[in-house]
Short mmCIF file of C-alpha atoms and ligand atoms in Angstrom, two decimals:
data_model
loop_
_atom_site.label_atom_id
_atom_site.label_comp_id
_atom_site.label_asym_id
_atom_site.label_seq_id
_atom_site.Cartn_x
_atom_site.Cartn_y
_atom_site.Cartn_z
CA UNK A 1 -3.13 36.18 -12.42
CA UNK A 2 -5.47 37.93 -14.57
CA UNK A 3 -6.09 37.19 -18.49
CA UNK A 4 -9.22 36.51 -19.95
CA UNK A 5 -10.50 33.00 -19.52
CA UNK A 6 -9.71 30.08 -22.47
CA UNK A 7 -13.59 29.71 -21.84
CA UNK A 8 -14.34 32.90 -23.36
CA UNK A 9 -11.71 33.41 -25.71
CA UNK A 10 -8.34 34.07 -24.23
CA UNK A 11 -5.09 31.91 -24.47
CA UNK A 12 -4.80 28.18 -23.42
CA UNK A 13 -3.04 28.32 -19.94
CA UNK A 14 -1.73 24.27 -21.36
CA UNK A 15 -0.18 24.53 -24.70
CA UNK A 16 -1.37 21.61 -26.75
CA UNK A 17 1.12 18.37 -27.11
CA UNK A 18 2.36 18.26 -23.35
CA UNK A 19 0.16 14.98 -22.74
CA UNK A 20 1.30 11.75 -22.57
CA UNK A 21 -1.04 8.80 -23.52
CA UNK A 22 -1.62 5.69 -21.48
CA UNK A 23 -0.79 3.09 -21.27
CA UNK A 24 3.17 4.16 -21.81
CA UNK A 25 4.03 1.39 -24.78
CA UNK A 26 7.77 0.26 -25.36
CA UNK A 27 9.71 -1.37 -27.74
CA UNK A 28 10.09 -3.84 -24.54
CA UNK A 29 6.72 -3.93 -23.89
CA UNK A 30 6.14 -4.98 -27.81
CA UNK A 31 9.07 -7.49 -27.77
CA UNK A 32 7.52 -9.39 -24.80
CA UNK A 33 4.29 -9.82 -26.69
CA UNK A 34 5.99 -11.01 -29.91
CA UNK A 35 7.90 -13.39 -27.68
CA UNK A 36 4.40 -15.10 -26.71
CA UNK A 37 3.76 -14.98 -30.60
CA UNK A 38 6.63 -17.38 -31.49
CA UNK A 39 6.54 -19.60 -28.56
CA UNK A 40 2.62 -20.23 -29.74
CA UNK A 41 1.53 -20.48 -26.35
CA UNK A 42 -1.36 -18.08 -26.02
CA UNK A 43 -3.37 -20.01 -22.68
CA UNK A 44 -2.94 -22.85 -20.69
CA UNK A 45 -5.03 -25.16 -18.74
CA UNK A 46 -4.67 -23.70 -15.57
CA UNK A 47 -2.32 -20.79 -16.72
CA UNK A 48 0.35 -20.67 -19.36
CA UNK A 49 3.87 -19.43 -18.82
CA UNK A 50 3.48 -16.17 -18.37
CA UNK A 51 0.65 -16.20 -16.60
CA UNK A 52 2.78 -18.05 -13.90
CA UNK A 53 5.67 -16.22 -14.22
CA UNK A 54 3.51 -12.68 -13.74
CA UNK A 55 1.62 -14.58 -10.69
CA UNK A 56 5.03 -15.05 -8.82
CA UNK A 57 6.16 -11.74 -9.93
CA UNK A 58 3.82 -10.49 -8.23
CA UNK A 59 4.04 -11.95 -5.12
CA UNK A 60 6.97 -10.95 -4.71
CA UNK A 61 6.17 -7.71 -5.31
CA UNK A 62 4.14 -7.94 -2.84
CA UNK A 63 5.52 -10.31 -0.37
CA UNK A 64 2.56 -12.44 -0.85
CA UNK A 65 2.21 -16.02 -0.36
CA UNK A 66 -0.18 -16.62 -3.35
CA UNK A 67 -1.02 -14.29 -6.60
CA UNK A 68 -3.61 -15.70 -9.22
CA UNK A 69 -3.99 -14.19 -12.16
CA UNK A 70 -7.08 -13.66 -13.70
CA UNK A 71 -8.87 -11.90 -16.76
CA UNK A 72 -10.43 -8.83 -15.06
CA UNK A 73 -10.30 -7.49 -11.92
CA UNK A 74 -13.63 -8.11 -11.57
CA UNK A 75 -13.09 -11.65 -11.42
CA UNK A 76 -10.76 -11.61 -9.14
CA UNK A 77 -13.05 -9.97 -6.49
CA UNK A 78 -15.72 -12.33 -7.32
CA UNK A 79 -13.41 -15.20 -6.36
CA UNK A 80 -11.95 -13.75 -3.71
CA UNK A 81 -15.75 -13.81 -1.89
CA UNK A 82 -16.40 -17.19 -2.92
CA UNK A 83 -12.49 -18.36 -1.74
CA UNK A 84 -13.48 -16.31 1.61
CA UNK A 85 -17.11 -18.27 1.66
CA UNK A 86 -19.39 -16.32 0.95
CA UNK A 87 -22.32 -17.48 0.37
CA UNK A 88 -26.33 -16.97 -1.16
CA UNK A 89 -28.07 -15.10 1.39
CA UNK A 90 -25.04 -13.45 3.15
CA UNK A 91 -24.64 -9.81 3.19
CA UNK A 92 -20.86 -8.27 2.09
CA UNK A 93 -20.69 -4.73 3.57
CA UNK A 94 -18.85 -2.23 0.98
CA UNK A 95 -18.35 1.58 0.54
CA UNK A 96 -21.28 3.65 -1.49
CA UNK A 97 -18.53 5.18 -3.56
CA UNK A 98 -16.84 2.60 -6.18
CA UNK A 99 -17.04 1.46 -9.92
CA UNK A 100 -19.24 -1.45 -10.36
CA UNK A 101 -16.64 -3.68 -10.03
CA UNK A 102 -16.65 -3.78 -6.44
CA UNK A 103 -20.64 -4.73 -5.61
CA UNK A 104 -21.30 -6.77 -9.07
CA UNK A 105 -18.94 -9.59 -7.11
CA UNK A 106 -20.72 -9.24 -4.47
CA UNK A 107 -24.18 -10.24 -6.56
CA UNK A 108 -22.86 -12.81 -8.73
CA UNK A 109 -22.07 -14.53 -5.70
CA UNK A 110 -25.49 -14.45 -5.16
CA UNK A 111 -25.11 -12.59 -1.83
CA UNK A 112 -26.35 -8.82 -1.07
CA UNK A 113 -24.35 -5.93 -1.37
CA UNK A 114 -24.59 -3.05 1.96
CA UNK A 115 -22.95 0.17 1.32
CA UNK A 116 -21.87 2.60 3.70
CA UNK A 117 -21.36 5.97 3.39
CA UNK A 118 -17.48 7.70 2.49
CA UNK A 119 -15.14 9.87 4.44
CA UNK A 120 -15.41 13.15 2.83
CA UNK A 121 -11.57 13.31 3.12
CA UNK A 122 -10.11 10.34 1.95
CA UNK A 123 -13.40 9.16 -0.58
CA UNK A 124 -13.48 5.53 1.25
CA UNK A 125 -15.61 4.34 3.46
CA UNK A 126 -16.23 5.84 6.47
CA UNK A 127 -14.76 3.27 8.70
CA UNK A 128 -16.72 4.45 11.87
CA UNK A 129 -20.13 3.89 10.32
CA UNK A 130 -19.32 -0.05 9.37
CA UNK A 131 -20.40 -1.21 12.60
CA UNK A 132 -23.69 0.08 12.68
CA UNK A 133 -24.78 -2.25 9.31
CA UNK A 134 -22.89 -5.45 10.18
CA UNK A 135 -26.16 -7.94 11.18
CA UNK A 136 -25.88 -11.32 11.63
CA UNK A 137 -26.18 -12.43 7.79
CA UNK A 138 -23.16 -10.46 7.38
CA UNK A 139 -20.07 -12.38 6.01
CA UNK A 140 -17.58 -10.29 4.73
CA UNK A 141 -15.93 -7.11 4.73
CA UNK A 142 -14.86 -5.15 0.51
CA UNK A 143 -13.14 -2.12 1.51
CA UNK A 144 -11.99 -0.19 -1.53
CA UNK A 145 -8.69 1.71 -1.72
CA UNK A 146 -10.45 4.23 -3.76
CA UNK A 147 -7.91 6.07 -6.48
CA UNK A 148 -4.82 4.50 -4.76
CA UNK A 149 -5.43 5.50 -1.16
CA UNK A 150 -5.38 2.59 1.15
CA UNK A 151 -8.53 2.50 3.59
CA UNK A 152 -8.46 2.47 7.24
CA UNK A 153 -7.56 -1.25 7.42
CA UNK A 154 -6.95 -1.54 11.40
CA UNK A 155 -10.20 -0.33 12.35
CA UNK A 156 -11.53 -2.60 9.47
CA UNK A 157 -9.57 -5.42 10.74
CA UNK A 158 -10.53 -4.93 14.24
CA UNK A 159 -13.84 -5.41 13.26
CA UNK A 160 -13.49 -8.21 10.92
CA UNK A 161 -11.75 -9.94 14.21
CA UNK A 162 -14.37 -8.98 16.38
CA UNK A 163 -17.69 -10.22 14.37
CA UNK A 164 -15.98 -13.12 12.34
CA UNK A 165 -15.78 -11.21 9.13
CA UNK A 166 -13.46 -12.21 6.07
CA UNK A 167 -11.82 -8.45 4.91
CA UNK A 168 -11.16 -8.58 0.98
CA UNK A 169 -9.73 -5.53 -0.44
CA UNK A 170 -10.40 -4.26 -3.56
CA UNK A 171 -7.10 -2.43 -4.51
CA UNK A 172 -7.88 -2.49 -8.23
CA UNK A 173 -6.49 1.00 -8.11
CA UNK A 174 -4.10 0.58 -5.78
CA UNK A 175 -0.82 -1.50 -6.84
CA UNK A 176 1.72 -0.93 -4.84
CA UNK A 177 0.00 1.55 -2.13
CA UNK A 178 0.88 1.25 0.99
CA UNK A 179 -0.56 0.91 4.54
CA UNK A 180 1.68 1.40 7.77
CA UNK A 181 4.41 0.17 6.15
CA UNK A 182 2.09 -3.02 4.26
CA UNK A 183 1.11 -3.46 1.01
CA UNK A 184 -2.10 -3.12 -0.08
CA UNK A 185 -3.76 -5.94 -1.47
CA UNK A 186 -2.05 -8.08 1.21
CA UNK A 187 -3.40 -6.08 4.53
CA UNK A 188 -7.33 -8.41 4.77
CA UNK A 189 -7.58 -12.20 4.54
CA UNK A 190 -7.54 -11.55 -0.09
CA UNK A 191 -6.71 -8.23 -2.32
CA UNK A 192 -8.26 -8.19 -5.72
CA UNK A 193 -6.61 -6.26 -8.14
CA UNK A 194 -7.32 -4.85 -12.26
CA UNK A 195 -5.25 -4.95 -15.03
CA UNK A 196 -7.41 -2.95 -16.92
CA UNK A 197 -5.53 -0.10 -19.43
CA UNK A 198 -6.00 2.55 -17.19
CA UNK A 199 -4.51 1.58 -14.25
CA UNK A 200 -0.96 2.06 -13.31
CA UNK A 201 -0.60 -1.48 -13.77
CA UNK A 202 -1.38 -2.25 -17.22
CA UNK A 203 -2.37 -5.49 -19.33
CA UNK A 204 -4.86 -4.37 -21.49
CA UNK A 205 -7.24 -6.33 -19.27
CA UNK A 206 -6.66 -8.84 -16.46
CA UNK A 207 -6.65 -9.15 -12.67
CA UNK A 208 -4.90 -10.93 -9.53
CA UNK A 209 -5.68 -12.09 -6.67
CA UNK A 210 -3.16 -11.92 -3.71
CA UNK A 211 -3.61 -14.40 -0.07
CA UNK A 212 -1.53 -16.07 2.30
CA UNK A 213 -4.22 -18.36 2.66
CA UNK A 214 -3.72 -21.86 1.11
CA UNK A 215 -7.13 -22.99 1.37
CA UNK A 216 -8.66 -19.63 -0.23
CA UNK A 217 -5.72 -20.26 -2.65
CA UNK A 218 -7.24 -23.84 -3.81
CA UNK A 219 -11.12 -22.89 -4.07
CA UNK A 220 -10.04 -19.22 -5.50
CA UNK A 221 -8.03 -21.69 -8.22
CA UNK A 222 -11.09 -23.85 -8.32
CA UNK A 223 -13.55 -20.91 -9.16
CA UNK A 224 -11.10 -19.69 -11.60
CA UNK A 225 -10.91 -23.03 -13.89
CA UNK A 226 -14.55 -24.76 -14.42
CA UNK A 227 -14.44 -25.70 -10.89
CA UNK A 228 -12.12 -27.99 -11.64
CA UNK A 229 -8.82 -29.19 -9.55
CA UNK A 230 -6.35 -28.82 -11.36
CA UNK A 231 -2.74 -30.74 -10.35
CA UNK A 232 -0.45 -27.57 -10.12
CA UNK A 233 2.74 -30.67 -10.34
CA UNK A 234 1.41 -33.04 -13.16
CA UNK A 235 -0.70 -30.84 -15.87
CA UNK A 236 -0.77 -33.51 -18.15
CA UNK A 237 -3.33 -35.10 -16.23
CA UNK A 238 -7.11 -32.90 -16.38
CA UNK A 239 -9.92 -34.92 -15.12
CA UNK A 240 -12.44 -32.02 -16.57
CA UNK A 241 -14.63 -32.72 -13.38
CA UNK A 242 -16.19 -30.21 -11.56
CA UNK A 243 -15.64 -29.75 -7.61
CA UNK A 244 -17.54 -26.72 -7.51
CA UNK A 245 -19.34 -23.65 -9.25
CA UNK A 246 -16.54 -22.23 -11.88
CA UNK A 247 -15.94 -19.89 -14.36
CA UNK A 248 -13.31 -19.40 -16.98
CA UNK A 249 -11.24 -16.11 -15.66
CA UNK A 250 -8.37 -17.44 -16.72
CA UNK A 251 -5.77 -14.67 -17.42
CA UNK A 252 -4.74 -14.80 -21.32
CA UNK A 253 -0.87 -15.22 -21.99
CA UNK A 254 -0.48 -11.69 -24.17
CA UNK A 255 -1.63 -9.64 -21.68
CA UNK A 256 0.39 -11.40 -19.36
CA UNK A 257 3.12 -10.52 -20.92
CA UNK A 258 2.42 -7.29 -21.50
CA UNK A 259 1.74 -6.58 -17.91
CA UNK A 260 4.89 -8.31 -16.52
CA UNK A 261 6.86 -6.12 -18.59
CA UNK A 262 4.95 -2.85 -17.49
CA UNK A 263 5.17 -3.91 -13.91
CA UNK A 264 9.35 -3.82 -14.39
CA UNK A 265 8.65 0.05 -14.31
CA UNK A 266 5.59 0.05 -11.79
CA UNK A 267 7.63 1.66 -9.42
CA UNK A 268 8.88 4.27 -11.94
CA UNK A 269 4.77 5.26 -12.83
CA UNK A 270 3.88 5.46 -9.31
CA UNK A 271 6.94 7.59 -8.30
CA UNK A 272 5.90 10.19 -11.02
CA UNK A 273 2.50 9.67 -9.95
CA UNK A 274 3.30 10.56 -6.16
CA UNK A 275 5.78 13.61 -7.72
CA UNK A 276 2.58 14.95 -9.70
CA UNK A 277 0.17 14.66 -6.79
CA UNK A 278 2.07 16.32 -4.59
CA UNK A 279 2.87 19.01 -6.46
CA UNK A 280 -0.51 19.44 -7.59
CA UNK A 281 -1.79 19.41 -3.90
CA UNK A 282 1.22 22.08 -3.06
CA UNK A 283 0.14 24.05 -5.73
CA UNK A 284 -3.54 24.07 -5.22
CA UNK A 285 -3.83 24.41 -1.53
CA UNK A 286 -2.44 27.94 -2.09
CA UNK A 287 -6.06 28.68 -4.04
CA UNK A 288 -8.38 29.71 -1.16
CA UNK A 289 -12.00 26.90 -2.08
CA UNK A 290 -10.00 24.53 -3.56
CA UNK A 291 -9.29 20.72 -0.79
CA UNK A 292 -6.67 19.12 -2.47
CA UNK A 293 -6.90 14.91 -1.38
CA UNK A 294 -5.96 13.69 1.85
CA UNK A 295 -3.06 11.45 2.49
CA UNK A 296 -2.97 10.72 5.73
CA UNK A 297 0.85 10.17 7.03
CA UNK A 298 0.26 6.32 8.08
CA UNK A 299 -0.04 5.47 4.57
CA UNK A 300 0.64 5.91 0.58
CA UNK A 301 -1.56 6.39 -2.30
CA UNK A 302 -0.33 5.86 -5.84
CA UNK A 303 -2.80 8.63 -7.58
CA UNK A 304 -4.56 6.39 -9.95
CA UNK A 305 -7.16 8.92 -9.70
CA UNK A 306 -6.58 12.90 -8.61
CA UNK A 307 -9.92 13.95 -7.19
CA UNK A 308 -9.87 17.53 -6.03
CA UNK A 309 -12.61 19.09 -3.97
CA UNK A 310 -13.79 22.16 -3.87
CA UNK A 311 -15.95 24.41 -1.13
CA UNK A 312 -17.78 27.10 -3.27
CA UNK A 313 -19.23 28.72 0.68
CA UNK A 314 -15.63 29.40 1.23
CA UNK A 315 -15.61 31.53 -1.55
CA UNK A 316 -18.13 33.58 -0.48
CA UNK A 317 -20.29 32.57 -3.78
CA UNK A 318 -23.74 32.21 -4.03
CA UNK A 319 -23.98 29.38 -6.39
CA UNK A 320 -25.12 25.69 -6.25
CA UNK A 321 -21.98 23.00 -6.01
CA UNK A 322 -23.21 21.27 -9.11
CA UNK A 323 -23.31 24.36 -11.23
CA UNK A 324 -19.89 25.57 -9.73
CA UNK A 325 -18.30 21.96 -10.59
CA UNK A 326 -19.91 22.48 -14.31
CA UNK A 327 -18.39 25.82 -14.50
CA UNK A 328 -15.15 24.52 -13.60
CA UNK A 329 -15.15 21.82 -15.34
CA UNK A 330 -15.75 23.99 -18.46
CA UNK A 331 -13.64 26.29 -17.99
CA UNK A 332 -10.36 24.52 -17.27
CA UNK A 333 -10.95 22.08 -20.02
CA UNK A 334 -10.91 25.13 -22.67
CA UNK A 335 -7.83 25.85 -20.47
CA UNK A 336 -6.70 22.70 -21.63
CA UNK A 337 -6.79 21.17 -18.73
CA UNK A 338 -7.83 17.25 -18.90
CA UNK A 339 -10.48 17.00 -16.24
CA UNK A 340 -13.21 14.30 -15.42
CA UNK A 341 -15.96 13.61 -13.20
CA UNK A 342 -15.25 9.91 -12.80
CA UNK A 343 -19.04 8.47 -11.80
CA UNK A 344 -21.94 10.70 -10.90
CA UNK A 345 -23.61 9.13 -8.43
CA UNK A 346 -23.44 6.02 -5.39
CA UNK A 347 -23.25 2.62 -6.28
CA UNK A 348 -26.97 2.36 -4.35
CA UNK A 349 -28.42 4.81 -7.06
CA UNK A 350 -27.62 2.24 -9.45
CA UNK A 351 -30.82 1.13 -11.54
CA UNK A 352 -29.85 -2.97 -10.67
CA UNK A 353 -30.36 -1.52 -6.93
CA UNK A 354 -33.60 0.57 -6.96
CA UNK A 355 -35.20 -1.51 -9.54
CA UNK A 356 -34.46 -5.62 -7.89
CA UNK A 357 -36.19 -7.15 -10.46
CA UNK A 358 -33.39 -6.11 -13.27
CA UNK A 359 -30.75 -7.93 -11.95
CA UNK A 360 -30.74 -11.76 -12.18
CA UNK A 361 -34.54 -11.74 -12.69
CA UNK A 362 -37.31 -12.76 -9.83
CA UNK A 363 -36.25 -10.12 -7.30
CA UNK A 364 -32.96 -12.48 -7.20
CA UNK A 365 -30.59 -12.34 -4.63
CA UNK A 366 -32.72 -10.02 -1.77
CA UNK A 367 -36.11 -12.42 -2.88
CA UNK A 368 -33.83 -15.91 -2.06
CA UNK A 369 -35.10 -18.02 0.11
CA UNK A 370 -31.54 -17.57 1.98
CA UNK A 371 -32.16 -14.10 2.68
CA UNK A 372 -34.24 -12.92 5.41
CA UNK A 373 -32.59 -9.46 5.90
CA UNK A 374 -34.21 -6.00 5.21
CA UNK A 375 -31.32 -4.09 2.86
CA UNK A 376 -32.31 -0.50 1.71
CA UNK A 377 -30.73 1.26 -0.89
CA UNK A 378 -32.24 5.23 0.09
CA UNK A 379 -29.82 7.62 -0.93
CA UNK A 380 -30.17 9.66 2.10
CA UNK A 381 -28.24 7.32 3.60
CA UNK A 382 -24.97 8.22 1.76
CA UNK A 383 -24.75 12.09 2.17
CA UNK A 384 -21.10 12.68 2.21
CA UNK A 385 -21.02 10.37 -1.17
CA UNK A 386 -23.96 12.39 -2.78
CA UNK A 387 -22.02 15.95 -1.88
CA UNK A 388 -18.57 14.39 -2.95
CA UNK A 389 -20.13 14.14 -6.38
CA UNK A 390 -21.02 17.86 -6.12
CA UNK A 391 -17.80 19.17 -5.06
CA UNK A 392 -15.19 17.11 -6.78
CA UNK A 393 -13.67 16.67 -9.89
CA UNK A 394 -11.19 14.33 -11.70
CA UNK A 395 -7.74 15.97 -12.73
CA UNK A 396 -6.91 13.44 -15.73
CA UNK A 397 -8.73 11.37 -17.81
CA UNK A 398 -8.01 7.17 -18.27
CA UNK A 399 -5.80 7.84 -21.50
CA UNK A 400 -3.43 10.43 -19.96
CA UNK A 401 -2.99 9.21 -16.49
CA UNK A 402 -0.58 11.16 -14.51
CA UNK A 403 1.70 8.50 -13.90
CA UNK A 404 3.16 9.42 -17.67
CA UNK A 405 3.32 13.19 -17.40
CA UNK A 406 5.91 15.51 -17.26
CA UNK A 407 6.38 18.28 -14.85
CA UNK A 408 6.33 20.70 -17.38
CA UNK A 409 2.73 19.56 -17.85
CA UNK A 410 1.65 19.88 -14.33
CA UNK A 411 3.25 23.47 -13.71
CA UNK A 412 0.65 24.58 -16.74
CA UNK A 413 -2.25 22.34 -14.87
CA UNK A 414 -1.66 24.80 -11.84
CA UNK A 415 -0.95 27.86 -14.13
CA UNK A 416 -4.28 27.28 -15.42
CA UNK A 417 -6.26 26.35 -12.13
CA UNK A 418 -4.75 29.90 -10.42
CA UNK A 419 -6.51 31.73 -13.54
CA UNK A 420 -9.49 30.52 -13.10
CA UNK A 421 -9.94 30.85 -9.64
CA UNK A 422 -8.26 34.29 -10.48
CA UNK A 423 -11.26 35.26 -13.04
CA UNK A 424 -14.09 33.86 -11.29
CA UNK A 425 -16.59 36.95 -11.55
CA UNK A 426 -16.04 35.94 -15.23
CA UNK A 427 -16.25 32.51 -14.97
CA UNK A 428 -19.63 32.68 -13.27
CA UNK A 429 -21.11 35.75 -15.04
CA UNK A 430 -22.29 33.39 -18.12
C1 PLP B 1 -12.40 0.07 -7.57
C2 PLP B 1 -12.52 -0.93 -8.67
N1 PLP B 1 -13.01 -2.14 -8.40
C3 PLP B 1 -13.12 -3.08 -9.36
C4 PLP B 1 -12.71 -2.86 -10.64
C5 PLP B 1 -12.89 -3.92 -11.65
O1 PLP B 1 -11.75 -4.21 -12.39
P1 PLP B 1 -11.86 -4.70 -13.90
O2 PLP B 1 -12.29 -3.53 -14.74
O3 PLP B 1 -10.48 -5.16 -14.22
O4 PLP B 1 -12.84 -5.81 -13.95
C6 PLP B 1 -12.15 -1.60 -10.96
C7 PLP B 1 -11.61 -1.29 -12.29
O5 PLP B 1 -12.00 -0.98 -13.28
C8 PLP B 1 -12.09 -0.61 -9.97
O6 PLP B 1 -11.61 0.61 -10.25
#
């Protein structure tokens, strides 16, 4: 299709007002919150009503034994390490490609983050380069089911079995992805998940923690509450003592609320999610340069993030990646196209990892007396990461996930990706 480019003055390929904004807010949604209003219950010692109610919601869900909930996702993965036992000193092996989320846990439990590099397919880690970093300070195992795609779980679990490792997933992106047939979140020995407003599973903010593990259940409850016991069958009674290091992550009771009544149509986002990703793929694989994401047929992904690639050498053009993805980028957002680049560079380029005195102070964890390992954080280290950043982009942005939109929306999303890669002479001229 030919027709000069948005970019330089031609007509929007995506009329304006097709986008949907996220979260998607009912008059449900609404009436569950006022409901927490009028019972004037807004937290609870351990957890409030809804709280409770959203925990074994969700383990059901799930088929879960145990679901805490907690106030960020964050949180959740924090005490999922300590519930797993990790401790100051040990090193937690994780993928070079996440939000913060995923190695910040790993610090504030005083222990040392190791990254490896990603899959260039899937954006997780690259499950055949684990081994090679697991020492014998290492403890446990964060894979991260990056944008809703599960991991490659059995080759992380066979080597969780095989060294002794505890394997906590981060599916803070992923609710209700699945892996050979499992859910993820439930695949490792804990999945952490976030309630944060952009992901398909919505409470504002928030987090929970899934295990069939009782005793990870009690200290993950511990951690969560003061490190305090708390008697889950007489809650009159609070001693206030503390058994161990705690926080307060509790989970608030209005954003429970609010996400139990989003999760009654979880299913409903991710099925439009899958619809829109899939159609998007089908669409753009027919546009020679463009890699639409990997799914591989063992498992699910619920598209909290669409991250196409793109191979400007197949195109025959002479141009660096980075300037290529600007140009893109550019031009389909004057298409009206909602595109992102979702993080720029590795978790390990991260100033609190080149710079070790910024963190807690003193050089604090890799300068503890508990740590005798050698960690490096060079860059060269992650090359598939480092090119993903130059090849990739983000179609969507947090407010108007694609869980919400309409077809009608994503026919115009492929409309406008077929004239740019129609006009791209033009596009690259200026
Ligand atoms: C992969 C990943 N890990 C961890 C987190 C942390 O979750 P939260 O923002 O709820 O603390 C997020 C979410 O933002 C995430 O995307």
């Amino acid at each position: 299709m030919k027709g000069r480019l948005a970019i330089n003055g031609g007509a929007r390929a995506v009329p304006e007002g097709l986008k949907g904004l996220w979260p998607d807010i009912t008059q449900a949604d609404k009436a569950a919150v006022m409901a927490v209003l009028d019972r004037n219950v807004l937290t609870g010692q351990d957890h409030g009503p809804e709280a409770a109610a959203l925990q074994e919601e969700w383990a059901a869900f799930n088929g879960s034994r145990h679901a805490l909930a907690f106030n960020t996702g964050t949180a959740s993965l924090h005490t999922a390490l300590f519930a797993a036992g990790v401790q100051p000193g040990d090193e937690v092996i994780t993928t070079a490609f996440s939000f913060s989320g995923t190695c910040l846990p790993i610090l504030q439990q005083q222990a040392i983050p190791v990254f490896v590099d990603i899959d260039p397919h899937t954006f997780n880690i690259d499950a055949s380069k684990i081994e090679e970093k697991i020492s014998e300070r290492t403890k446990a195992l964060l894979p991260v089911h990056m944008h809703g795609l599960p991991a490659d779980m059995d080759e992380i679990l066979a080597l969780g079995a095989k060294y002794g490792l505890a394997v906590v997933e981060d599916a803070c992106q992923a609710h209700g992805s699945t892996y050979k047939g499992r859910m993820a979140g439930t695949i490792g020995d804990l999945g952490g998940f976030s309630l944060n407003a952009t992901k398909n599973l919505s409470g504002g903010e928030g987090g929970l923690l899934l295990t069939d593990n009782e005793e990870y259940a009690e200290r993950a409850k511990m951690l969560r509450t003061f490190g305090e016991k708390i008697d889950d069958q007489d809650r009159r009674f609070r001693s206030y003592a503390c058994y161990s290091i705690g926080w307060n992550y509790r989970l608030q009771e209005l954003p429970a609320a609010f996400a139990r009544s989003q999760l009654k149509r979880l299913p409903q986002y991710n099925a439009i999610a899958q619809r829109n990703g899939e159609f998007l793929s089908e669409q753009l694989s027919k546009i020679t340069g463009l890699k639409p994401p990997l799914v591989p047929e063992d498992r699910t992904t619920v598209y909290y993030k669409y991250r196409l690639g793109f191979d400007p050498e197949a195109l025959g053009l002479e141009v660096a990646p980075a300037r290529f993805r600007d140009r893109l980028l550019d031009a389909l957002e004057a298409e009206g196209v909602t595109v992102s680049l979702w993080h720029y560079e590795p978790m390990p380029a991260f100033p609190i990892f080149q710079d070790r005195d910024i963190g807690y102070g003193n050089g604090y964890p890799w300068r503890s007396p508990f740590y005798d390992g050698e960690v490096t954080y060079d860059l060269q280290e992650y090359p598939q990461a480092l090119r993903m950043f130059e090849t990739s982009l983000v179609v969507h942005d947090e407010k108007h996930s694609i869980t919400i939109q309409d077809m009608a929306l994503m026919e115009c999303y492929a409309e406008a990706f077929h004239k740019v890669f129609d006009n791209l002479d033009e596009l690259l001229e200026t």
